[in-house]
Structure formats: structure tokens, C-alpha cells
mmCIF file of C-alpha atoms in Angstrom:
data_model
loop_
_atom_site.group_PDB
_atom_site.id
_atom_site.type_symbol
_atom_site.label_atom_id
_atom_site.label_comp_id
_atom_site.label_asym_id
_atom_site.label_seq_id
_atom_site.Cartn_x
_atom_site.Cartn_y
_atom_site.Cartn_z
ATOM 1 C CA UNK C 20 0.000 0.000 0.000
ATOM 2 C CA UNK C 21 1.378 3.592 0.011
ATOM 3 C CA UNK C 22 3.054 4.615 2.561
ATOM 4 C CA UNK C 23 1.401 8.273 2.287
ATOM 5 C CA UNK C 24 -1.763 8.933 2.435
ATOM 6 C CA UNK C 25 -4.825 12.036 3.865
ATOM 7 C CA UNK C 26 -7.050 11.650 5.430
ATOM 8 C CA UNK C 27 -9.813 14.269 4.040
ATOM 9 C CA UNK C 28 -10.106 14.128 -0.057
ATOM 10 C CA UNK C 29 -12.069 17.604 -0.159
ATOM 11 C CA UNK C 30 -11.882 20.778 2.297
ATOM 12 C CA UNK C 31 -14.149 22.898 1.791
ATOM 13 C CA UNK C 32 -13.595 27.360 3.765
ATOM 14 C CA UNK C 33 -14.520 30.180 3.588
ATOM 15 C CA UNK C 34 -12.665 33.158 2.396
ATOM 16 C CA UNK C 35 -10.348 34.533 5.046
ATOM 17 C CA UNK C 36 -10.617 30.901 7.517
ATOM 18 C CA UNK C 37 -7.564 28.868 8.246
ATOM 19 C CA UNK C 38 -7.451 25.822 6.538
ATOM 20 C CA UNK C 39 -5.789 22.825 7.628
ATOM 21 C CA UNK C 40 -4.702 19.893 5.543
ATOM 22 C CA UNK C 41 -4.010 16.873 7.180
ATOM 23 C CA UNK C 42 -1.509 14.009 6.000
ATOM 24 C CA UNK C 43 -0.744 10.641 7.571
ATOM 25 C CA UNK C 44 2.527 8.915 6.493
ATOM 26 C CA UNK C 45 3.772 5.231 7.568
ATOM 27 C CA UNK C 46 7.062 4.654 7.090
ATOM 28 C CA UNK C 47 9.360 5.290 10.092
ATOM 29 C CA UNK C 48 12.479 6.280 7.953
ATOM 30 C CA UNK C 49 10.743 9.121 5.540
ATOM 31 C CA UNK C 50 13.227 11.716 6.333
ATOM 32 C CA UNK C 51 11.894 15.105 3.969
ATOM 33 C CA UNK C 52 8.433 16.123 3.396
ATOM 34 C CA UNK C 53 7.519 18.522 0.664
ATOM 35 C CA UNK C 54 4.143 20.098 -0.054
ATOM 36 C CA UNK C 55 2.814 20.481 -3.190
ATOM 37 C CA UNK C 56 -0.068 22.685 -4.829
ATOM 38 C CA UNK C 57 -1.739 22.029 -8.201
ATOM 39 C CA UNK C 58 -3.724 24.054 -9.987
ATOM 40 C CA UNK C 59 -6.500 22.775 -12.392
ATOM 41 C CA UNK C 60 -4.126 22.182 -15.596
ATOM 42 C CA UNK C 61 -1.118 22.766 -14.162
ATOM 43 C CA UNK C 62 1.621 20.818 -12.586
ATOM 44 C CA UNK C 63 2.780 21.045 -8.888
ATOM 45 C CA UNK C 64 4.193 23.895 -6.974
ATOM 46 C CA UNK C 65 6.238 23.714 -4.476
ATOM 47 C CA UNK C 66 5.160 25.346 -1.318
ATOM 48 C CA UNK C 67 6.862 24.042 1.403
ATOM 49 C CA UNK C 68 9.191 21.543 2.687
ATOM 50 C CA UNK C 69 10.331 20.113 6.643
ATOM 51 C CA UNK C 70 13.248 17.632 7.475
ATOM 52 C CA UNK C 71 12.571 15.157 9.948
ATOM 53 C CA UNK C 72 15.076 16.748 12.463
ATOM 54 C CA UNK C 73 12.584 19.856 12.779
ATOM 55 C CA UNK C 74 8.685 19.605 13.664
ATOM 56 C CA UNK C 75 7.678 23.450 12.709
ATOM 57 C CA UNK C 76 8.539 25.273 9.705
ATOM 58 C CA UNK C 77 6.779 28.751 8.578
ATOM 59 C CA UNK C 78 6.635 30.534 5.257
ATOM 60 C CA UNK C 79 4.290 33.163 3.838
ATOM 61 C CA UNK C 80 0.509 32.422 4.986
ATOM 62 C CA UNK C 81 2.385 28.277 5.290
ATOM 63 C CA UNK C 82 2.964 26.571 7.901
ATOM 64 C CA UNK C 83 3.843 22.659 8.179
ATOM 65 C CA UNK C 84 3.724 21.045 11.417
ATOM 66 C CA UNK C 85 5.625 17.160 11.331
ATOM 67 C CA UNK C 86 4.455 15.095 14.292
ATOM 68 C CA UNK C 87 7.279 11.912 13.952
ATOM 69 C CA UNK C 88 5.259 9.923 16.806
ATOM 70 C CA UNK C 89 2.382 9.575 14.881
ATOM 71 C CA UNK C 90 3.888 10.000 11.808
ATOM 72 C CA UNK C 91 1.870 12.709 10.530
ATOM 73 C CA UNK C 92 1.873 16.136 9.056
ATOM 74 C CA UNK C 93 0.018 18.820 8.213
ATOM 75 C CA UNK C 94 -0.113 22.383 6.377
ATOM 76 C CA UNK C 95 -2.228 24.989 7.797
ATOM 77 C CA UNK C 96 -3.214 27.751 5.657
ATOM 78 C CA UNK C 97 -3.591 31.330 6.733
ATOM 79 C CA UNK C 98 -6.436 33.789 6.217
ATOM 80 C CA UNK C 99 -7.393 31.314 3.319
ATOM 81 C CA UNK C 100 -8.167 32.768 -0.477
ATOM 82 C CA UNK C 101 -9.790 31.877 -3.419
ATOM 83 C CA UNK C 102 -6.485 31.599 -5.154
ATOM 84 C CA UNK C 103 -5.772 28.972 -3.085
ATOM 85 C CA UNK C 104 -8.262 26.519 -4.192
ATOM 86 C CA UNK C 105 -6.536 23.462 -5.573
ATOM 87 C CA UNK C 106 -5.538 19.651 -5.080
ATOM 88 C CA UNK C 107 -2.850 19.783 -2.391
ATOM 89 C CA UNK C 108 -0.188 16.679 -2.466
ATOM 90 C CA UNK C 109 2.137 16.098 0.238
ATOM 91 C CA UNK C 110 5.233 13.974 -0.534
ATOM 92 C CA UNK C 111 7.705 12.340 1.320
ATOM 93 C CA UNK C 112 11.294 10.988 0.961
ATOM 94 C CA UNK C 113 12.285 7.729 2.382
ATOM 95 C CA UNK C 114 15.724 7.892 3.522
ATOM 96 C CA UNK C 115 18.148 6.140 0.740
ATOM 97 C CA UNK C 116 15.525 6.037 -1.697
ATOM 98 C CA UNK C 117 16.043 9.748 -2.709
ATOM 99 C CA UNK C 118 12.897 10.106 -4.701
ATOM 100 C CA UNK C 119 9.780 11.509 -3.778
ATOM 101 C CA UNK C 120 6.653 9.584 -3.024
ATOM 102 C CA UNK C 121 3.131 11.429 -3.139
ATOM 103 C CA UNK C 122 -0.021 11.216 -1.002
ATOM 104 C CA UNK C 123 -3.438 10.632 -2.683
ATOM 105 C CA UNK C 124 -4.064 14.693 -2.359
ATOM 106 C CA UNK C 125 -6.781 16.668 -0.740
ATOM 107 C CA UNK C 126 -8.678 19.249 -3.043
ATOM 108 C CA UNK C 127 -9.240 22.536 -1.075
ATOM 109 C CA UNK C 128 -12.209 24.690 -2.618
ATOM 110 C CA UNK C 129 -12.411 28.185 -0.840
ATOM 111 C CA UNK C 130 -15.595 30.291 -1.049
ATOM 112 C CA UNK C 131 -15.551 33.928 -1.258
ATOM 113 C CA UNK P 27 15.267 31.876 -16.281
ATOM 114 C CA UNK P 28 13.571 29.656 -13.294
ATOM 115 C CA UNK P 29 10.927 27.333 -14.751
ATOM 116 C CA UNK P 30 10.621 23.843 -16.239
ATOM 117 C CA UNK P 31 9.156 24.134 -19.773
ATOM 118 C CA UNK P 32 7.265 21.318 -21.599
ATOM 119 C CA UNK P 33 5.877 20.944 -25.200
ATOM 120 C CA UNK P 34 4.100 20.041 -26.365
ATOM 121 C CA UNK P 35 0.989 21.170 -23.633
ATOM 122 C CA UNK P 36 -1.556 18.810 -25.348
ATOM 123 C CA UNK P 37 -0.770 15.809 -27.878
ATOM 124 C CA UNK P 38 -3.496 13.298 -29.810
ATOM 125 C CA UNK P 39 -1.701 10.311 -31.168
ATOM 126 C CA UNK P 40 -2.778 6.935 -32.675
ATOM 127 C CA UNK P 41 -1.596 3.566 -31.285
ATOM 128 C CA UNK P 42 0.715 2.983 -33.919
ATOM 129 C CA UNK P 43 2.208 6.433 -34.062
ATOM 130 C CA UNK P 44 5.986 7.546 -32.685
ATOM 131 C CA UNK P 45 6.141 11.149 -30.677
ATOM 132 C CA UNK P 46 8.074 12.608 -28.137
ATOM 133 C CA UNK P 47 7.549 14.681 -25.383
ATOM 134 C CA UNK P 48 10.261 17.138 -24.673
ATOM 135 C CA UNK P 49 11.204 18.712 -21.077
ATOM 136 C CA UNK P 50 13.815 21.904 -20.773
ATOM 137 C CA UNK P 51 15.779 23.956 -18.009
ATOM 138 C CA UNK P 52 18.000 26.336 -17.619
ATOM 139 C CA UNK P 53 18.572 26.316 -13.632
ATOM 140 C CA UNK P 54 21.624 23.812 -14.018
ATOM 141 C CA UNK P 55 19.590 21.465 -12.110
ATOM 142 C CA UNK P 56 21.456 17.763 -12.285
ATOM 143 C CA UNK P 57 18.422 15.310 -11.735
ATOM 144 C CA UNK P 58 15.287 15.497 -13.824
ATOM 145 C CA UNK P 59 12.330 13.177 -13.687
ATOM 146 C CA UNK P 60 9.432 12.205 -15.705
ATOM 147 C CA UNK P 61 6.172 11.329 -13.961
ATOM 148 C CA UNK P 62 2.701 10.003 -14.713
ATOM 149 C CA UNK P 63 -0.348 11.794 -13.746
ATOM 150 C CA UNK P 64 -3.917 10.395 -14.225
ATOM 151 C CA UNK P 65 -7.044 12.338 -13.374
ATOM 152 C CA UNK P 66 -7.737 13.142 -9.317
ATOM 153 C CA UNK P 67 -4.685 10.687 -8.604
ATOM 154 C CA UNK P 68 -1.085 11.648 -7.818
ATOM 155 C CA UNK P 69 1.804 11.877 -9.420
ATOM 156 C CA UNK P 70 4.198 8.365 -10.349
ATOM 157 C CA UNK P 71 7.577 8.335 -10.757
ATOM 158 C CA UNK P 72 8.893 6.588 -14.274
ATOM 159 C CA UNK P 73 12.136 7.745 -14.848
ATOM 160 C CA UNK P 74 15.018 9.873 -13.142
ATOM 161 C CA UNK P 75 18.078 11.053 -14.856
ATOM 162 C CA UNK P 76 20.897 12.150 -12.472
ATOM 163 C CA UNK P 77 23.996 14.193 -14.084
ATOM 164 C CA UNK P 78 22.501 12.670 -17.268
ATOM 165 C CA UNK P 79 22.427 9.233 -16.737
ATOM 166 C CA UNK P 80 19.378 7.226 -16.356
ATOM 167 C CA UNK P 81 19.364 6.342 -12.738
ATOM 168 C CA UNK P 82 15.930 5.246 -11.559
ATOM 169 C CA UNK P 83 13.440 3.121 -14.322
ATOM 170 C CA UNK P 84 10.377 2.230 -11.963
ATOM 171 C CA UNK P 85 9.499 -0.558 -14.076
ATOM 172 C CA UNK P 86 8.027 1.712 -17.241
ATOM 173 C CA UNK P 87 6.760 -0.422 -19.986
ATOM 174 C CA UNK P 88 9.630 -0.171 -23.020
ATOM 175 C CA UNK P 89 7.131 1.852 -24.816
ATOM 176 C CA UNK P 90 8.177 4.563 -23.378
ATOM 177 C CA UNK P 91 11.504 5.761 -23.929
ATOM 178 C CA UNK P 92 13.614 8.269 -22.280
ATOM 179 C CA UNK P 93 16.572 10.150 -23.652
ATOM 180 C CA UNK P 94 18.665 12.766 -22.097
ATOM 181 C CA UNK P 95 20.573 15.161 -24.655
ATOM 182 C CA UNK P 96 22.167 17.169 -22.604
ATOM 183 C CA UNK P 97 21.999 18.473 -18.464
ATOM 184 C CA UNK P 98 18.912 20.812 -19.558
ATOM 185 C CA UNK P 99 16.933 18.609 -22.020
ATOM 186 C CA UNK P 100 14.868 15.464 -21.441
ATOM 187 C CA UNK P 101 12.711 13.624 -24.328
ATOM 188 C CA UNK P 102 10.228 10.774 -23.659
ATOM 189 C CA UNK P 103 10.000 9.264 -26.861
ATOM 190 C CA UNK P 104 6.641 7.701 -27.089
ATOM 191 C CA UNK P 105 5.519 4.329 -29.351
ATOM 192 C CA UNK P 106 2.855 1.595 -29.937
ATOM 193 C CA UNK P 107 0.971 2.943 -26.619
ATOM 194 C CA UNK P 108 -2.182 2.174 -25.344
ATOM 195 C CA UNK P 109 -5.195 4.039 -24.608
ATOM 196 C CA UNK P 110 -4.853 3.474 -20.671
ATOM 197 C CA UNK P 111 -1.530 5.692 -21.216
ATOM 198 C CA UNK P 112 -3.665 8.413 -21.797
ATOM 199 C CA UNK P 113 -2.622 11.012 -18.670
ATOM 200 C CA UNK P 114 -0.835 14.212 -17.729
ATOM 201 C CA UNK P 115 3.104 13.593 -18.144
ATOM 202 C CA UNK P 116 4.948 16.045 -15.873
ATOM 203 C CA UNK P 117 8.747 16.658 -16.010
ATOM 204 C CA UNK P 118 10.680 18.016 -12.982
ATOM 205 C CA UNK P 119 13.996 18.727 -12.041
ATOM 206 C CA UNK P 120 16.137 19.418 -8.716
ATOM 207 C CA UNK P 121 19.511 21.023 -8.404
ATOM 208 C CA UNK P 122 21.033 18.113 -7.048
ATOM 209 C CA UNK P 123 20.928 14.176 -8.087
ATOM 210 C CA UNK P 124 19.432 11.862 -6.265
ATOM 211 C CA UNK P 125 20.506 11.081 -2.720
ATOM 212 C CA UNK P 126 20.042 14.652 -1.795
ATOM 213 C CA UNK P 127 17.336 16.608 -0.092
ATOM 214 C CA UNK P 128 15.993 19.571 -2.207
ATOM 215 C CA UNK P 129 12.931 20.189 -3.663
ATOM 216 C CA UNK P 130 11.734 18.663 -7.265
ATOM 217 C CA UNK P 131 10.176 21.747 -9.233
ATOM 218 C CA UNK P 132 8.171 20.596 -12.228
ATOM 219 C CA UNK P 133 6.804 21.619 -15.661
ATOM 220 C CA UNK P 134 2.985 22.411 -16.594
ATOM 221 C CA UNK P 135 2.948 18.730 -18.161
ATOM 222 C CA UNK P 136 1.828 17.503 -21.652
ATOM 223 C CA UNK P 137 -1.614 16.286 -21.775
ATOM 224 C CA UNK P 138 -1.665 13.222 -23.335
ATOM 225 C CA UNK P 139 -4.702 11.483 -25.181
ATOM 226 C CA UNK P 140 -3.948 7.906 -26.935
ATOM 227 C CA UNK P 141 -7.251 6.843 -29.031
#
């Protein structure tokens, strides 16, 4: 089975609300975690990313949280827009295997 | 220039016809990848090229073909395929090969439609 997976397929906010977008991973020795966002047409963009030595990383309106006991991580949207309606993907790298392997995806739809 | 370019953005081929899908940068990234995207699923890794040589072939069917010119070009040359090969085929690239951590930043993709 994959060793990546979410737990909600759809999200659906208001304009302005936090979102958070939840992803549960299962093997012990995924060492990097990436976030991805893709557009309707378009391929992935990289939003964010977290090493396993670190559990909290911030960027602009981004955060990702990496909980390593349960193996699980999350991105949590800020004051959530319209523009940010799209399929998120979270990926993960298993240490030695250097490539990336991505979770089923969670489409976030935000209402104006 | 920072992007991954693809062309073509849409292709309609028969099962007996030869094309290629073509994949550029010009960040001086060493690894690029080709992956397979069908509707509402994910992303799947075929192929990897690190400092040009084919490093990572995830069991792709030998109708598909990669090729890597040069550090900034990859081709997937396509033949005989199949209408379940019908999908979204991204390209991406990272500044380092492969056992590395950086980030893989890809191309818009070339829609693909087999009939």
C-alpha cells in the first residue's frame, strides 16, 4: 500500500478561515516532506518543505507542522483565499531512496 | 530563467504512431524526472536522470523511452501505446541528483490522449 496517504479528499472554507490539511505517512524512515499545490491544468508547486530533524517550519501564509510519533503532518493555511483553491499533495522521501513519493491529495475549494 | 518548460501542452496520437515529449531547463539542475499523472490521482515516478544518466526506471513499460541530450533537455519518446496511457506527463527537475534533499520543481505537463 502507500506509505502516504490524507485523510480528508475535499476541504471545503470560507474566504479569510484557516485551513488545515491533514496528511498521515507510515514509514518510520521518511526523512523530507515537501508540499505540493496544483492548480487545475497545471503541474505542482512547491510550497513548502520540513526535514525530519525539525517539527515546525513557517513561510508566507504556510505553515507545516511534522508530528514523527504519529507520523503525521500537516499544512495549515492562513487567512485562506480563493487563489488557493486546488488539489494539495504532500510527498515524502524515504531515507536512501532519494525520490519523492506522493499522497493521494486533498482538493481545497475556498468560497468567497 | 527559473521554470521547467514542456511541449508540447496537449498531444493526440494513434496507437501505432511515434512522438516525443520534450522537457527543458536552464537552472543547471542535475536530476530530472518524468512522472505520470492520471485524473484526481497523484503523481508516479517513471524515470530519473541524475547528471545525465538514467538512474531510476520504476518498471516503465519499453514503450516509453527516455533520452537525455544534454543536463537541460529530457525527451520521452513515445511508441505503440495504449489508450490506458492516456494522462498528464509532468517533467521536474532538482539542483542536485538523487541522494540529496531539495525540492523537485516541475513543468505544466503535456496532456496526453492515446485513441
Amino acid at each position: 500500500g502507500e506509505s502516504v496517504g490524507l485523510h480528508l479528499p475535499t476541504l471545503s472554507v470560507q474566504e479569510g478561515d484557516n485551513s488545515i490539511i491533514n496528511c498521515a505517512y507510515s514509514n518510520s524512515a521518511s526523512d523530507y516532506f515537501i508540499w505540493y499545490k496544483q492548480e487545475s491544468g497545471k503541474g505542482p508547486q512547491f510550497i513548502i518543505d520540513i526535514r525530519s530533524n525539525m517539527d515546525k517550519r513557517q513561510g508566507q501564509r504556510v505553515t507545516v507542522l511534522l508530528n514523527k510519533t504519529v507520523k503525521h503532518l500537516s499544512l495549515q493555511i492562513a487567512a485562506t483565499q480563493p487563489g488557493d483553491s486546488a488539489v494539495y499533495f504532500c510527498a515524502e522521501n524515504i531515507r536512501g531512496y532519494s525520490t519523492l513519493t506522493f499522497g493521494k491529495g486533498t482538493m481545497l475549494l475556498v468560497s468567497p | 530563467d527559473t521554470e521547467v518548460t514542456q511541449t508540447p501542452k496537449h498531444l493526440v496520437m494513434g496507437m501505432t504512431n511515434k512522438k516525443s515529449l520534450k522537457c527543458e531547463q536552464h537552472m543547471g539542475h542535475r536530476a530530472m524526472y518524468w512522472y505520470k499523472q492520471k485524473a484526481k490521482k497523484p503523481p508516479e515516478l517513471m524515470f530519473v536522470y541524475s547528471y545525465e544518466k538514467l538512474s531510476i526506471n520504476e518498471s516503465v513499460p519499453s514503450r516509453f523511452s527516455p533520452e537525455c541530450p544534454n543536463s537541460s533537455l529530457l525527451n520521452l519518446h513515445l511508441h505503440a501505446l495504449q489508450p490506458e496511457d492516456s494522462a498528464l506527463y509532468l517533467c521536474a527537475s532538482s539542483r542536485e541528483g538523487l541522494n540529496s534533499y531539495n525540492e523537485q520543481f516541475f513543468g505544466p505537463g503535456t496532456r496526453l490522449t492515446v485513441l
